[in-house]
């Protein structure tokens, strides 16, 4: 795990401390956080964040600072519902918390989890 990735995971753990069912797994070349057995975000090696969002909000969310279409590799985009946020755009906890909130909103919609 890179230093940027490790620091981001620590920040995510702190923000998710009150969630009842959280676990971490390695996937998508990062350290992914699962809530209710669905991935919400993944801390990437460069310190960026892969975020699982509602596909219906994809276009709107891509307009956010540092948000780009997530790719599985060069030229292979992951499709609607997957956004990568550059490290600089989540450098403060308010920004990170905002993206985490968007991911949790989608997670609750698909899992029936608590608000």
N, CA, C and O atoms as a DFTB+ gen file, in Angstrom:
460 C
 N C O
     1  1       0.852      -1.178       0.000
     2  2       0.000       0.000       0.000
     3  2       0.896       1.238       0.000
     4  3       1.880       1.311       0.736
     5  1       0.540       2.194      -0.828
     6  2       1.328       3.424      -0.900
     7  2       0.981       4.335       0.285
     8  3      -0.073       4.172       0.900
     9  1       1.862       5.292       0.607
    10  2       1.565       6.215       1.715
    11  2       0.273       7.008       1.505
    12  3      -0.497       7.198       2.446
    13  1       0.035       7.472       0.272
    14  2      -1.192       8.221      -0.010
    15  2      -2.438       7.363       0.177
    16  3      -3.460       7.822       0.685
    17  1      -2.328       6.120      -0.243
    18  2      -3.437       5.178      -0.111
    19  2      -3.698       4.857       1.366
    20  3      -4.849       4.819       1.800
    21  1      -2.640       4.630       2.127
    22  2      -2.776       4.314       3.554
    23  2      -3.400       5.484       4.316
    24  3      -4.251       5.283       5.183
    25  1      -2.976       6.699       3.991
    26  2      -3.518       7.884       4.662
    27  2      -5.002       8.043       4.336
    28  3      -5.796       8.394       5.208
    29  1      -5.373       7.786       3.091
    30  2      -6.775       7.911       2.695
    31  2      -7.626       6.862       3.403
    32  3      -8.729       7.168       3.855
    33  1      -7.132       5.640       3.504
    34  2      -7.875       4.581       4.205
    35  2      -8.114       4.970       5.663
    36  3      -9.205       4.752       6.190
    37  1      -7.108       5.543       6.316
    38  2      -7.283       5.981       7.711
    39  2      -8.369       7.043       7.818
    40  3      -9.176       7.012       8.747
    41  1      -8.397       7.973       6.886
    42  2      -9.428       9.018       6.887
    43  2     -10.812       8.415       6.657
    44  3     -11.783       8.809       7.303
    45  1     -10.896       7.460       5.735
    46  2     -12.171       6.797       5.463
    47  2     -12.657       6.013       6.682
    48  3     -13.841       6.047       7.018
    49  1     -11.737       5.309       7.340
    50  2     -12.115       4.557       8.545
    51  2     -12.726       5.476       9.589
    52  3     -13.731       5.130      10.209
    53  1     -12.130       6.638       9.787
    54  2     -12.635       7.589      10.777
    55  2     -14.033       8.073      10.403
    56  3     -14.904       8.183      11.266
    57  1     -14.249       8.363       9.123
    58  2     -15.548       8.864       8.675
    59  2     -16.630       7.789       8.694
    60  3     -17.818       8.107       8.762
    61  1     -16.234       6.528       8.637
    62  2     -17.203       5.421       8.608
    63  2     -17.327       4.704       9.947
    64  3     -17.937       3.637      10.021
    65  1     -16.765       5.265      10.987
    66  2     -16.729       4.604      12.292
    67  2     -18.113       4.233      12.817
    68  3     -18.241       3.266      13.569
    69  1     -19.138       4.969      12.443
    70  2     -20.479       4.698      12.950
    71  2     -21.291       3.736      12.092
    72  3     -22.405       3.368      12.467
    73  1     -20.759       3.327      10.958
    74  2     -21.488       2.387      10.100
    75  2     -21.377       0.980      10.690
    76  3     -20.297       0.570      11.117
    77  1     -22.494       0.237      10.714
    78  2     -22.487      -1.064      11.387
    79  2     -21.731      -2.180      10.667
    80  3     -21.064      -2.981      11.321
    81  1     -21.817      -2.252       9.337
    82  2     -21.225      -3.389       8.628
    83  2     -20.251      -2.873       7.572
    84  3     -20.623      -2.640       6.422
    85  1     -18.999      -2.700       7.987
    86  2     -17.965      -2.188       7.092
    87  2     -16.827      -3.196       7.047
    88  3     -16.408      -3.721       8.079
    89  1     -16.334      -3.462       5.851
    90  2     -15.117      -4.270       5.743
    91  2     -14.296      -3.772       4.569
    92  3     -14.799      -3.079       3.685
    93  1     -13.035      -4.135       4.579
    94  2     -12.122      -3.696       3.527
    95  2     -11.623      -4.904       2.750
    96  3     -11.328      -5.954       3.321
    97  1     -11.535      -4.734       1.437
    98  2     -11.005      -5.782       0.575
    99  2     -10.113      -5.149      -0.483
   100  3     -10.262      -3.972      -0.814
   101  1      -9.194      -5.934      -1.005
   102  2      -8.349      -5.442      -2.086
   103  2      -9.018      -5.757      -3.412
   104  3      -9.282      -6.917      -3.727
   105  1      -9.293      -4.699      -4.196
   106  2      -9.848      -4.877      -5.547
   107  2      -9.646      -3.603      -6.342
   108  3      -9.380      -2.546      -5.769
   109  1      -9.768      -3.693      -7.645
   110  2      -9.585      -2.558      -8.548
   111  2      -8.233      -1.874      -8.334
   112  3      -8.109      -0.667      -8.545
   113  1      -7.236      -2.630      -7.921
   114  2      -5.909      -2.066      -7.708
   115  2      -5.857      -1.125      -6.515
   116  3      -4.932      -0.322      -6.394
   117  1      -6.832      -1.220      -5.647
   118  2      -6.861      -0.351      -4.471
   119  2      -7.363      -1.094      -3.252
   120  3      -7.517      -2.315      -3.265
   121  1      -7.614      -0.342      -2.207
   122  2      -8.167      -0.888      -0.971
   123  2      -9.615      -0.425      -0.916
   124  3      -9.895       0.745      -0.653
   125  1     -10.540      -1.362      -1.169
   126  2     -11.950      -1.017      -1.274
   127  2     -12.664      -1.150       0.060
   128  3     -12.363      -2.034       0.862
   129  1     -13.617      -0.254       0.277
   130  2     -14.425      -0.269       1.484
   131  2     -15.821      -0.740       1.105
   132  3     -16.461      -0.195       0.206
   133  1     -16.272      -1.763       1.813
   134  2     -17.585      -2.354       1.570
   135  2     -18.513      -1.998       2.732
   136  3     -18.123      -2.078       3.897
   137  1     -19.742      -1.604       2.400
   138  2     -20.781      -1.397       3.400
   139  2     -21.972      -2.221       2.938
   140  3     -22.389      -2.130       1.784
   141  1     -22.521      -3.026       3.846
   142  2     -23.626      -3.931       3.491
   143  2     -23.258      -4.807       2.294
   144  3     -24.090      -5.086       1.431
   145  1     -21.988      -5.235       2.260
   146  2     -21.450      -6.134       1.232
   147  2     -21.407      -5.542      -0.169
   148  3     -21.285      -6.284      -1.144
   149  1     -21.504      -4.229      -0.291
   150  2     -21.361      -3.560      -1.586
   151  2     -20.250      -2.525      -1.478
   152  3     -20.160      -1.801      -0.486
   153  1     -19.403      -2.460      -2.505
   154  2     -18.327      -1.485      -2.489
   155  2     -18.894      -0.068      -2.558
   156  3     -19.766       0.221      -3.377
   157  1     -18.393       0.813      -1.692
   158  2     -18.802       2.213      -1.781
   159  2     -17.688       3.062      -2.371
   160  3     -17.939       3.924      -3.214
   161  1     -16.455       2.823      -1.932
   162  2     -15.297       3.567      -2.423
   163  2     -14.078       2.666      -2.409
   164  3     -14.068       1.612      -1.773
   165  1     -13.050       3.100      -3.124
   166  2     -11.769       2.408      -3.086
   167  2     -10.660       3.450      -3.053
   168  3     -10.640       4.379      -3.860
   169  1      -9.734       3.281      -2.104
   170  2      -8.568       4.155      -2.021
   171  2      -7.553       3.664      -3.051
   172  3      -7.072       2.534      -2.970
   173  1      -7.236       4.512      -4.007
   174  2      -6.330       4.136      -5.087
   175  2      -4.879       4.393      -4.705
   176  3      -4.592       5.141      -3.770
   177  1      -3.978       3.767      -5.436
   178  2      -2.554       3.865      -5.107
   179  2      -2.028       5.295      -5.098
   180  3      -1.115       5.621      -4.340
   181  1      -2.613       6.158      -5.953
   182  2      -2.127       7.542      -6.024
   183  2      -2.777       8.447      -4.972
   184  3      -2.534       9.653      -4.945
   185  1      -3.613       7.846      -4.099
   186  2      -4.299       8.646      -3.085
   187  2      -5.635       9.182      -3.560
   188  3      -6.325       9.888      -2.824
   189  1      -6.007       8.843      -4.803
   190  2      -7.318       9.216      -5.326
   191  2      -8.378       8.255      -4.826
   192  3      -8.076       7.269      -4.153
   193  1      -9.621       8.555      -5.164
   194  2     -10.746       7.778      -4.659
   195  2     -11.629       7.315      -5.811
   196  3     -12.073       8.125      -6.625
   197  1     -11.882       6.007      -5.877
   198  2     -12.860       5.463      -6.800
   199  2     -14.179       5.424      -6.043
   200  3     -14.257       4.857      -4.953
   201  1     -15.220       6.029      -6.619
   202  2     -16.500       6.157      -5.927
   203  2     -17.600       5.482      -6.735
   204  3     -17.717       5.693      -7.942
   205  1     -18.403       4.668      -6.057
   206  2     -19.568       4.026      -6.681
   207  2     -20.756       4.947      -6.464
   208  3     -21.126       5.230      -5.325
   209  1     -21.358       5.415      -7.555
   210  2     -22.455       6.383      -7.471
   211  2     -23.659       5.888      -8.264
   212  3     -23.559       4.935      -9.037
   213  1     -24.781       6.536      -8.065
   214  2     -25.986       6.255      -8.829
   215  2     -25.723       6.630     -10.293
   216  3     -25.366       7.771     -10.587
   217  1     -25.897       5.685     -11.197
   218  2     -25.640       5.942     -12.625
   219  2     -26.480       7.106     -13.149
   220  3     -26.058       7.805     -14.070
   221  1     -27.666       7.322     -12.572
   222  2     -28.518       8.427     -13.007
   223  2     -27.919       9.792     -12.667
   224  3     -28.286      10.796     -13.278
   225  1     -27.004       9.838     -11.701
   226  2     -26.362      11.100     -11.309
   227  2     -24.959      11.242     -11.885
   228  3     -24.267      12.224     -11.617
   229  1     -24.544      10.259     -12.678
   230  2     -23.169      10.200     -13.176
   231  2     -22.732      11.489     -13.877
   232  3     -21.693      12.057     -13.540
   233  1     -23.518      11.946     -14.843
   234  2     -23.155      13.150     -15.602
   235  2     -23.032      14.370     -14.723
   236  3     -22.091      15.153     -14.858
   237  1     -23.985      14.532     -13.821
   238  2     -23.976      15.660     -12.876
   239  2     -22.727      15.616     -11.984
   240  3     -22.082      16.642     -11.766
   241  1     -22.391      14.433     -11.475
   242  2     -21.259      14.294     -10.552
   243  2     -19.912      14.449     -11.246
   244  3     -18.935      14.866     -10.624
   245  1     -19.857      14.113     -12.541
   246  2     -18.603      14.293     -13.286
   247  2     -18.222      15.770     -13.386
   248  3     -17.070      16.097     -13.670
   249  1     -19.187      16.660     -13.151
   250  2     -18.904      18.087     -13.182
   251  2     -18.207      18.581     -11.926
   252  3     -17.796      19.740     -11.866
   253  1     -18.067      17.721     -10.920
   254  2     -17.443      18.118      -9.655
   255  2     -15.947      18.277      -9.792
   256  3     -15.345      17.706     -10.702
   257  1     -15.323      19.056      -8.893
   258  2     -13.880      19.271      -8.930
   259  2     -13.111      17.952      -8.830
   260  3     -13.340      17.154      -7.921
   261  1     -12.204      17.738      -9.771
   262  2     -11.330      16.564      -9.733
   263  2     -11.998      15.256     -10.105
   264  3     -11.369      14.202     -10.010
   265  1     -13.271      15.292     -10.529
   266  2     -13.997      14.066     -10.864
   267  2     -13.796      13.715     -12.335
   268  3     -13.983      14.552     -13.217
   269  1     -13.415      12.469     -12.583
   270  2     -13.227      11.986     -13.951
   271  2     -13.867      10.609     -14.086
   272  3     -14.094       9.913     -13.097
   273  1     -14.152      10.234     -15.321
   274  2     -14.671       8.894     -15.589
   275  2     -13.638       7.861     -15.148
   276  3     -12.473       7.940     -15.538
   277  1     -14.058       6.903     -14.345
   278  2     -13.145       5.849     -13.892
   279  2     -12.829       4.899     -15.037
   280  3     -13.689       4.600     -15.865
   281  1     -11.590       4.430     -15.076
   282  2     -11.141       3.484     -16.099
   283  2     -10.543       2.251     -15.446
   284  3      -9.910       2.334     -14.393
   285  1     -10.751       1.101     -16.087
   286  2     -10.129      -0.160     -15.643
   287  2      -8.703      -0.249     -16.170
   288  3      -7.894      -1.033     -15.673
   289  1      -8.415       0.536     -17.149
   290  2      -7.109       0.572     -17.774
   291  2      -7.214       1.602     -18.876
   292  3      -8.304       2.111     -19.135
   293  1      -6.113       1.924     -19.532
   294  2      -6.156       2.938     -20.584
   295  2      -7.220       2.633     -21.633
   296  3      -7.205       1.576     -22.265
   297  1      -8.140       3.573     -21.805
   298  2      -9.163       3.432     -22.822
   299  2     -10.297       2.474     -22.498
   300  3     -11.142       2.215     -23.355
   301  1     -10.338       1.942     -21.279
   302  2     -11.399       0.993     -20.900
   303  2     -12.199       1.574     -19.739
   304  3     -11.936       1.257     -18.579
   305  1     -13.178       2.424     -20.052
   306  2     -13.900       3.060     -18.962
   307  2     -14.860       2.085     -18.286
   308  3     -15.354       1.141     -18.902
   309  1     -15.107       2.340     -17.005
   310  2     -15.897       1.442     -16.175
   311  2     -17.398       1.689     -16.326
   312  3     -18.203       0.975     -15.729
   313  1     -17.779       2.689     -17.115
   314  2     -19.184       2.944     -17.361
   315  2     -19.814       3.846     -16.320
   316  3     -19.164       4.238     -15.350
   317  1     -21.081       4.174     -16.522
   318  2     -21.793       5.064     -15.598
   319  2     -21.863       4.451     -14.202
   320  3     -22.045       3.244     -14.044
   321  1     -21.716       5.295     -13.213
   322  2     -21.789       4.828     -11.834
   323  2     -20.429       4.661     -11.179
   324  3     -20.346       4.341      -9.993
   325  1     -19.355       4.877     -11.945
   326  2     -17.994       4.760     -11.420
   327  2     -17.241       6.051     -11.712
   328  3     -17.020       6.404     -12.871
   329  1     -16.854       6.747     -10.659
   330  2     -16.145       8.019     -10.805
   331  2     -14.855       7.961      -9.998
   332  3     -14.824       7.453      -8.877
   333  1     -13.798       8.490     -10.592
   334  2     -12.527       8.606      -9.889
   335  2     -12.325      10.071      -9.522
   336  3     -12.502      10.962     -10.353
   337  1     -11.952      10.304      -8.270
   338  2     -11.731      11.663      -7.793
   339  2     -10.243      11.819      -7.486
   340  3      -9.661      11.035      -6.736
   341  1      -9.642      12.848      -8.082
   342  2      -8.205      13.076      -7.921
   343  2      -7.863      13.422      -6.476
   344  3      -8.676      14.028      -5.778
   345  1      -6.664      13.044      -6.019
   346  2      -6.266      13.274      -4.627
   347  2      -6.437      14.726      -4.158
   348  3      -6.859      14.967      -3.028
   349  1      -6.111      15.683      -5.022
   350  2      -6.192      17.093      -4.631
   351  2      -7.627      17.514      -4.323
   352  3      -7.851      18.437      -3.539
   353  1      -8.598      16.838      -4.940
   354  2     -10.006      17.202      -4.787
   355  2     -10.644      16.611      -3.524
   356  3     -11.800      16.897      -3.212
   357  1      -9.881      15.786      -2.807
   358  2     -10.382      15.220      -1.541
   359  2      -9.373      15.459      -0.421
   360  3      -9.297      14.702       0.547
   361  1      -8.601      16.535      -0.581
   362  2      -7.534      16.800       0.388
   363  2      -8.047      17.227       1.763
   364  3      -7.343      17.070       2.760
   365  1      -9.276      17.770       1.825
   366  2      -9.795      18.074       3.159
   367  2     -10.975      17.158       3.476
   368  3     -11.604      16.603       2.575
   369  1     -11.266      17.010       4.765
   370  2     -12.273      16.051       5.186
   371  2     -13.677      16.408       4.710
   372  3     -14.511      15.521       4.528
   373  1     -13.942      17.678       4.508
   374  2     -15.265      18.084       4.022
   375  2     -15.488      17.562       2.602
   376  3     -16.564      17.058       2.279
   377  1     -14.457      17.688       1.757
   378  2     -14.559      17.196       0.385
   379  2     -14.703      15.673       0.368
   380  3     -15.542      15.127      -0.349
   381  1     -13.875      14.995       1.167
   382  2     -13.922      13.535       1.223
   383  2     -15.282      13.081       1.750
   384  3     -15.878      12.142       1.223
   385  1     -15.756      13.742       2.772
   386  2     -17.043      13.417       3.377
   387  2     -18.187      13.583       2.384
   388  3     -19.135      12.798       2.389
   389  1     -18.102      14.588       1.546
   390  2     -19.133      14.829       0.541
   391  2     -19.219      13.654      -0.435
   392  3     -20.313      13.163      -0.716
   393  1     -18.081      13.204      -0.950
   394  2     -18.070      12.060      -1.868
   395  2     -18.523      10.790      -1.156
   396  3     -19.245       9.978      -1.735
   397  1     -18.110      10.616       0.077
   398  2     -18.517       9.446       0.851
   399  2     -20.035       9.457       1.044
   400  3     -20.675       8.408       0.977
   401  1     -20.606      10.627       1.281
   402  2     -22.055      10.754       1.431
   403  2     -22.791      10.345       0.167
   404  3     -23.820       9.673       0.230
   405  1     -22.264      10.749      -0.976
   406  2     -22.864      10.381      -2.266
   407  2     -22.816       8.863      -2.452
   408  3     -23.790       8.256      -2.897
   409  1     -21.686       8.262      -2.110
   410  2     -21.532       6.809      -2.226
   411  2     -22.476       6.080      -1.263
   412  3     -23.077       5.070      -1.627
   413  1     -22.602       6.589      -0.045
   414  2     -23.478       5.950       0.945
   415  2     -24.946       6.084       0.557
   416  3     -25.737       5.171       0.797
   417  1     -25.310       7.201      -0.032
   418  2     -26.689       7.395      -0.487
   419  2     -27.046       6.318      -1.512
   420  3     -28.122       5.723      -1.450
   421  1     -26.136       6.076      -2.450
   422  2     -26.368       5.035      -3.448
   423  2     -26.391       3.656      -2.790
   424  3     -27.241       2.825      -3.112
   425  1     -25.459       3.414      -1.872
   426  2     -25.390       2.128      -1.181
   427  2     -26.706       1.826      -0.463
   428  3     -27.216       0.708      -0.539
   429  1     -27.247       2.811       0.225
   430  2     -28.504       2.593       0.956
   431  2     -29.663       2.328      -0.008
   432  3     -30.561       1.541       0.289
   433  1     -29.631       2.992      -1.160
   434  2     -30.698       2.790      -2.155
   435  2     -30.688       1.360      -2.686
   436  3     -31.751       0.779      -2.901
   437  1     -29.504       0.783      -2.900
   438  2     -29.430      -0.565      -3.480
   439  2     -29.451      -1.683      -2.442
   440  3     -29.757      -2.828      -2.773
   441  1     -29.127      -1.361      -1.190
   442  2     -29.090      -2.413      -0.156
   443  2     -30.249      -2.314       0.822
   444  3     -30.483      -3.240       1.599
   445  1     -30.972      -1.208       0.795
   446  2     -32.038      -1.013       1.773
   447  2     -31.500      -0.724       3.163
   448  3     -32.200      -0.905       4.159
   449  1     -30.235      -0.266       3.227
   450  2     -29.600       0.061       4.509
   451  2     -30.229       1.257       5.162
   452  3     -31.025       1.969       4.551
   453  1     -29.870       1.477       6.410
   454  2     -30.445       2.599       7.169
   455  2     -29.915       3.941       6.665
   456  3     -28.790       4.006       6.170
   457  1     -30.700       5.007       6.780
   458  2     -30.250       6.334       6.315
   459  2     -29.210       6.940       7.236
   460  3     -28.734       8.047       6.985
